[in-house]
Amino acid sequence: AQKVTQAQTEISVVEKEDVTLDCVYETRDTTYYLFWYKQPPSGELVFLIRRNSFDEQNEISGRYSWNFQKSTSSFNFTITASQVVDSAVYFCALSDIGSGNTGKLIFGQGTTLQVKP
Amino acid sequence: DSGVTQTPKHLITATGQRVTLRCSPRSGDLSVYWYQQSLDQGLQFLIQYYNGEERAKGNILERFSAQQFPDLHSELNLSSLELGDSALYFCASSVSFESEAFFGQGTRLTVV
């Protein structure tokens, strides 16, 4: 069965600190996609990144970076020099492309990040 | 703005009632997904439509149903509502099964 685990329920940091959000996934598929979404206090879900299972290159976008390691089934998300506006719930998700090919997402439970000024 | 529009944003209704949530996907997206977000269950996939046809079903209750119309907008119908159905219901759309899904702002349903 496919599963996404975000073991950190809540993280609190002070502005300008770096913070890493962990994501561990389980799947039997060889072809899959991993995602991160952000849910700010206003409630909408904002897409951040998509990574396919064949591309293990790390990615950096501004203050955001992602580390994908197939060997440990992890897809961690780091925010560098955090800001108050980064306060949100962050979700990691897995898409089962290999079997069924639907694109439906399996979400982790989310990590609530609080950045204090 | 994701380009996915959901209406209404808020809905308060009584137990036993029936409601309809509406979703307009991004222009060009053929795939529509419905998700439920509740405190105890987290974000759960309900159902997916692709170009008017049901494509996948998740843990959707029999009291819930959905459809996608020829203009690709979708509706989620919730009937015989119970207190436990109170949740945030999201619609998402994507251009293909491999691409990222963009989410609407959600409909917050409160059953009293």
Short mmCIF file of C-alpha atoms in Angstrom, two decimals:
data_model
loop_
_atom_site.label_atom_id
_atom_site.label_comp_id
_atom_site.label_asym_id
_atom_site.label_seq_id
_atom_site.Cartn_x
_atom_site.Cartn_y
_atom_site.Cartn_z
CA ALA A 1 0.00 0.00 0.00
CA GLN A 2 1.11 3.53 -0.63
CA LYS A 3 1.74 5.80 2.30
CA VAL A 4 3.29 9.15 3.11
CA THR A 5 4.60 9.90 6.56
CA GLN A 6 5.40 13.34 7.90
CA ALA A 7 6.60 12.57 11.37
CA GLN A 8 6.95 16.19 12.45
CA THR A 9 3.51 17.41 13.49
CA GLU A 10 4.60 20.92 14.46
CA ILE A 11 7.81 22.88 14.13
CA SER A 12 8.48 26.30 15.59
CA VAL A 13 11.45 28.40 14.56
CA VAL A 14 12.57 31.97 14.85
CA GLU A 15 12.77 34.08 11.73
CA LYS A 16 15.94 33.62 9.66
CA GLU A 17 16.52 30.11 10.94
CA ASP A 18 16.76 27.27 8.43
CA VAL A 19 14.19 24.51 8.81
CA THR A 20 13.81 21.07 7.21
CA LEU A 21 10.49 19.31 6.85
CA ASP A 22 10.75 15.54 6.57
CA CYS A 23 8.77 13.29 4.26
CA VAL A 24 9.06 9.52 3.97
CA TYR A 25 7.00 7.58 1.46
CA GLU A 26 6.13 3.98 0.70
CA THR A 27 5.19 2.60 -2.68
CA ARG A 28 5.70 -0.57 -4.72
CA ASP A 29 5.51 1.37 -7.96
CA THR A 30 8.71 2.13 -9.85
CA THR A 31 7.11 5.13 -11.50
CA TYR A 32 5.68 7.76 -9.22
CA TYR A 33 5.61 11.47 -8.50
CA LEU A 34 6.20 13.31 -5.27
CA PHE A 35 4.81 16.72 -4.42
CA TRP A 36 4.90 19.40 -1.78
CA TYR A 37 1.95 21.69 -1.14
CA LYS A 38 1.62 24.64 1.22
CA GLN A 39 -1.58 25.50 3.08
CA PRO A 40 -1.37 29.00 4.56
CA PRO A 41 -3.81 30.16 7.26
CA SER A 42 -6.19 31.34 4.55
CA GLY A 43 -6.81 27.67 3.74
CA GLU A 44 -6.01 27.18 0.07
CA LEU A 45 -3.54 24.51 -1.08
CA VAL A 46 -0.64 25.93 -3.04
CA PHE A 47 1.50 23.74 -5.27
CA LEU A 48 5.24 24.03 -4.59
CA ILE A 49 7.05 21.26 -6.44
CA ARG A 50 6.68 18.01 -8.37
CA ARG A 51 9.46 15.43 -8.66
CA ASN A 52 9.34 12.19 -10.65
CA SER A 53 10.86 8.95 -9.43
CA PHE A 54 13.56 8.91 -12.10
CA ASP A 55 15.01 12.28 -11.25
CA GLU A 56 16.98 12.34 -8.03
CA GLN A 57 18.56 15.71 -8.62
CA ASN A 58 18.06 18.15 -5.80
CA GLU A 59 16.16 21.28 -6.64
CA ILE A 60 16.48 24.82 -5.39
CA SER A 61 13.99 27.61 -5.88
CA GLY A 62 14.92 30.77 -4.04
CA ARG A 63 14.89 30.00 -0.32
CA TYR A 64 13.30 26.60 -0.93
CA SER A 65 15.20 23.41 -1.65
CA TRP A 66 14.23 19.78 -1.93
CA ASN A 67 16.29 16.66 -1.34
CA PHE A 68 15.00 13.46 -2.95
CA GLN A 69 16.69 10.22 -1.91
CA LYS A 70 15.27 7.03 -3.34
CA SER A 71 17.56 4.90 -1.17
CA THR A 72 15.81 6.14 1.95
CA SER A 73 12.41 6.84 0.32
CA SER A 74 12.58 10.42 1.48
CA PHE A 75 11.71 13.75 -0.08
CA ASN A 76 12.68 16.45 2.39
CA PHE A 77 11.98 20.15 2.08
CA THR A 78 14.27 22.85 3.45
CA ILE A 79 13.44 26.51 3.89
CA THR A 80 16.50 28.69 4.25
CA ALA A 81 16.34 31.93 6.24
CA SER A 82 12.71 31.38 7.18
CA GLN A 83 10.25 34.26 7.22
CA VAL A 84 7.00 34.84 9.05
CA VAL A 85 5.14 34.42 5.74
CA ASP A 86 6.40 30.84 5.60
CA SER A 87 4.10 29.97 8.51
CA ALA A 88 1.71 27.37 7.13
CA VAL A 89 0.90 23.69 7.03
CA TYR A 90 3.07 21.84 4.54
CA PHE A 91 1.94 18.62 2.91
CA CYS A 92 3.99 16.02 1.14
CA ALA A 93 2.08 13.86 -1.36
CA LEU A 94 2.60 10.81 -3.55
CA SER A 95 0.94 10.09 -6.89
CA ASP A 96 0.43 6.52 -8.05
CA ILE A 97 1.32 6.74 -11.71
CA GLY A 98 2.71 3.23 -12.02
CA SER A 99 -0.47 1.38 -11.18
CA GLY A 100 -3.87 2.64 -12.19
CA ASN A 101 -2.39 5.82 -13.63
CA THR A 102 -4.91 8.22 -12.19
CA GLY A 103 -2.84 11.01 -10.71
CA LYS A 104 -4.73 10.90 -7.41
CA LEU A 105 -2.67 12.13 -4.49
CA ILE A 106 -1.92 10.37 -1.22
CA PHE A 107 -1.12 13.02 1.35
CA GLY A 108 0.90 12.93 4.51
CA GLN A 109 -0.65 14.30 7.68
CA GLY A 110 1.08 17.63 7.23
CA THR A 111 3.63 19.59 9.24
CA THR A 112 2.59 22.87 10.82
CA LEU A 113 5.41 25.36 10.61
CA GLN A 114 5.34 28.43 12.82
CA VAL A 115 7.93 31.11 12.16
CA LYS A 116 8.17 33.63 14.96
CA PRO A 117 9.49 37.15 14.41
CA ASP B 1 -4.92 32.34 -7.99
CA SER B 2 -4.79 28.68 -9.08
CA GLY B 3 -7.42 29.10 -11.78
CA VAL B 4 -9.69 26.51 -10.13
CA THR B 5 -12.95 28.01 -8.89
CA GLN B 6 -15.08 26.47 -6.19
CA THR B 7 -18.46 27.67 -5.01
CA PRO B 8 -19.72 28.30 -2.46
CA LYS B 9 -16.83 29.14 -0.14
CA HIS B 10 -18.84 28.45 2.98
CA LEU B 11 -21.93 26.35 3.55
CA ILE B 12 -23.85 25.77 6.74
CA THR B 13 -26.64 23.23 6.68
CA ALA B 14 -28.57 20.93 8.96
CA THR B 15 -28.21 17.20 9.43
CA GLY B 16 -30.17 15.16 6.93
CA GLN B 17 -29.96 17.80 4.22
CA ARG B 18 -28.41 17.60 0.76
CA VAL B 19 -25.90 20.05 -0.71
CA THR B 20 -24.09 20.50 -4.00
CA LEU B 21 -20.56 21.79 -4.29
CA ARG B 22 -19.42 23.17 -7.61
CA CYS B 23 -16.00 23.25 -9.25
CA SER B 24 -14.74 24.87 -12.43
CA PRO B 25 -11.33 23.51 -13.42
CA ARG B 26 -8.50 25.47 -14.99
CA SER B 27 -8.95 26.11 -18.67
CA GLY B 28 -7.75 23.08 -20.62
CA ASP B 29 -7.60 20.68 -17.67
CA LEU B 30 -9.58 17.51 -18.32
CA SER B 31 -9.02 15.85 -14.96
CA VAL B 32 -10.94 16.90 -11.86
CA TYR B 33 -10.33 15.53 -8.38
CA TRP B 34 -12.30 15.95 -5.16
CA TYR B 35 -10.65 15.77 -1.75
CA GLN B 36 -11.98 16.05 1.78
CA GLN B 37 -9.93 17.62 4.56
CA SER B 38 -10.99 16.94 8.12
CA LEU B 39 -9.15 17.16 11.42
CA ASP B 40 -9.27 13.44 12.12
CA GLN B 41 -8.78 12.04 8.59
CA GLY B 42 -6.50 14.66 7.07
CA LEU B 43 -6.61 15.13 3.29
CA GLN B 44 -8.41 12.22 1.65
CA PHE B 45 -9.04 11.56 -2.01
CA LEU B 46 -12.72 11.10 -2.81
CA ILE B 47 -13.20 10.76 -6.54
CA GLN B 48 -11.73 11.69 -9.92
CA TYR B 49 -13.28 12.46 -13.28
CA TYR B 50 -11.48 12.66 -16.58
CA ASN B 51 -13.19 14.23 -19.57
CA GLY B 52 -16.63 13.41 -18.23
CA GLU B 53 -15.94 9.85 -17.10
CA GLU B 54 -15.31 8.58 -13.61
CA ARG B 55 -11.65 7.57 -13.43
CA ALA B 56 -10.92 6.65 -9.83
CA LYS B 57 -12.74 6.35 -6.56
CA GLY B 58 -11.36 6.72 -3.08
CA ASN B 59 -13.03 6.42 0.28
CA ILE B 60 -16.17 8.15 -0.86
CA LEU B 61 -19.33 7.42 1.07
CA GLU B 62 -22.37 6.06 -0.75
CA ARG B 63 -24.25 9.19 0.33
CA PHE B 64 -21.81 11.21 -1.79
CA SER B 65 -21.80 11.35 -5.56
CA ALA B 66 -20.18 13.46 -8.24
CA GLN B 67 -20.28 14.12 -11.93
CA GLN B 68 -18.42 16.05 -14.57
CA PHE B 69 -20.37 17.88 -17.23
CA PRO B 70 -19.58 18.40 -20.93
CA ASP B 71 -18.14 21.85 -20.17
CA LEU B 72 -15.82 20.02 -17.70
CA HIS B 73 -17.14 21.64 -14.55
CA SER B 74 -17.85 19.18 -11.78
CA GLU B 75 -20.31 18.89 -8.94
CA LEU B 76 -20.04 16.95 -5.70
CA ASN B 77 -23.37 16.04 -4.16
CA LEU B 78 -23.54 15.23 -0.47
CA SER B 79 -26.79 13.88 0.91
CA SER B 80 -28.25 12.77 4.23
CA LEU B 81 -25.62 14.92 5.85
CA GLU B 82 -24.22 14.02 9.24
CA LEU B 83 -22.24 16.07 11.73
CA GLY B 84 -19.13 14.12 10.77
CA ASP B 85 -19.36 15.36 7.18
CA SER B 86 -18.28 18.80 8.33
CA ALA B 87 -15.00 19.40 6.54
CA LEU B 88 -13.17 21.42 3.93
CA TYR B 89 -13.85 20.03 0.47
CA PHE B 90 -11.30 20.73 -2.22
CA CYS B 91 -11.52 20.41 -5.94
CA ALA B 92 -8.33 20.14 -7.98
CA SER B 93 -7.62 19.90 -11.68
CA SER B 94 -4.69 18.83 -13.80
CA VAL B 95 -3.88 18.74 -17.48
CA SER B 96 -2.67 15.12 -17.29
CA PHE B 97 -2.27 12.33 -14.73
CA GLU B 98 1.45 13.02 -14.46
CA SER B 99 1.25 16.75 -13.98
CA GLU B 100 0.69 18.68 -10.81
CA ALA B 101 -2.83 19.30 -9.61
CA PHE B 102 -3.96 22.83 -8.84
CA PHE B 103 -6.44 23.25 -6.04
CA GLY B 104 -9.38 25.55 -5.58
CA GLN B 105 -9.90 27.56 -2.42
CA GLY B 106 -12.15 24.89 -1.00
CA THR B 107 -15.71 24.82 0.31
CA ARG B 108 -16.00 24.76 4.07
CA LEU B 109 -19.06 22.70 4.95
CA THR B 110 -20.50 22.90 8.43
CA VAL B 111 -23.29 20.51 9.35
CA VAL B 112 -25.24 21.54 12.44
#
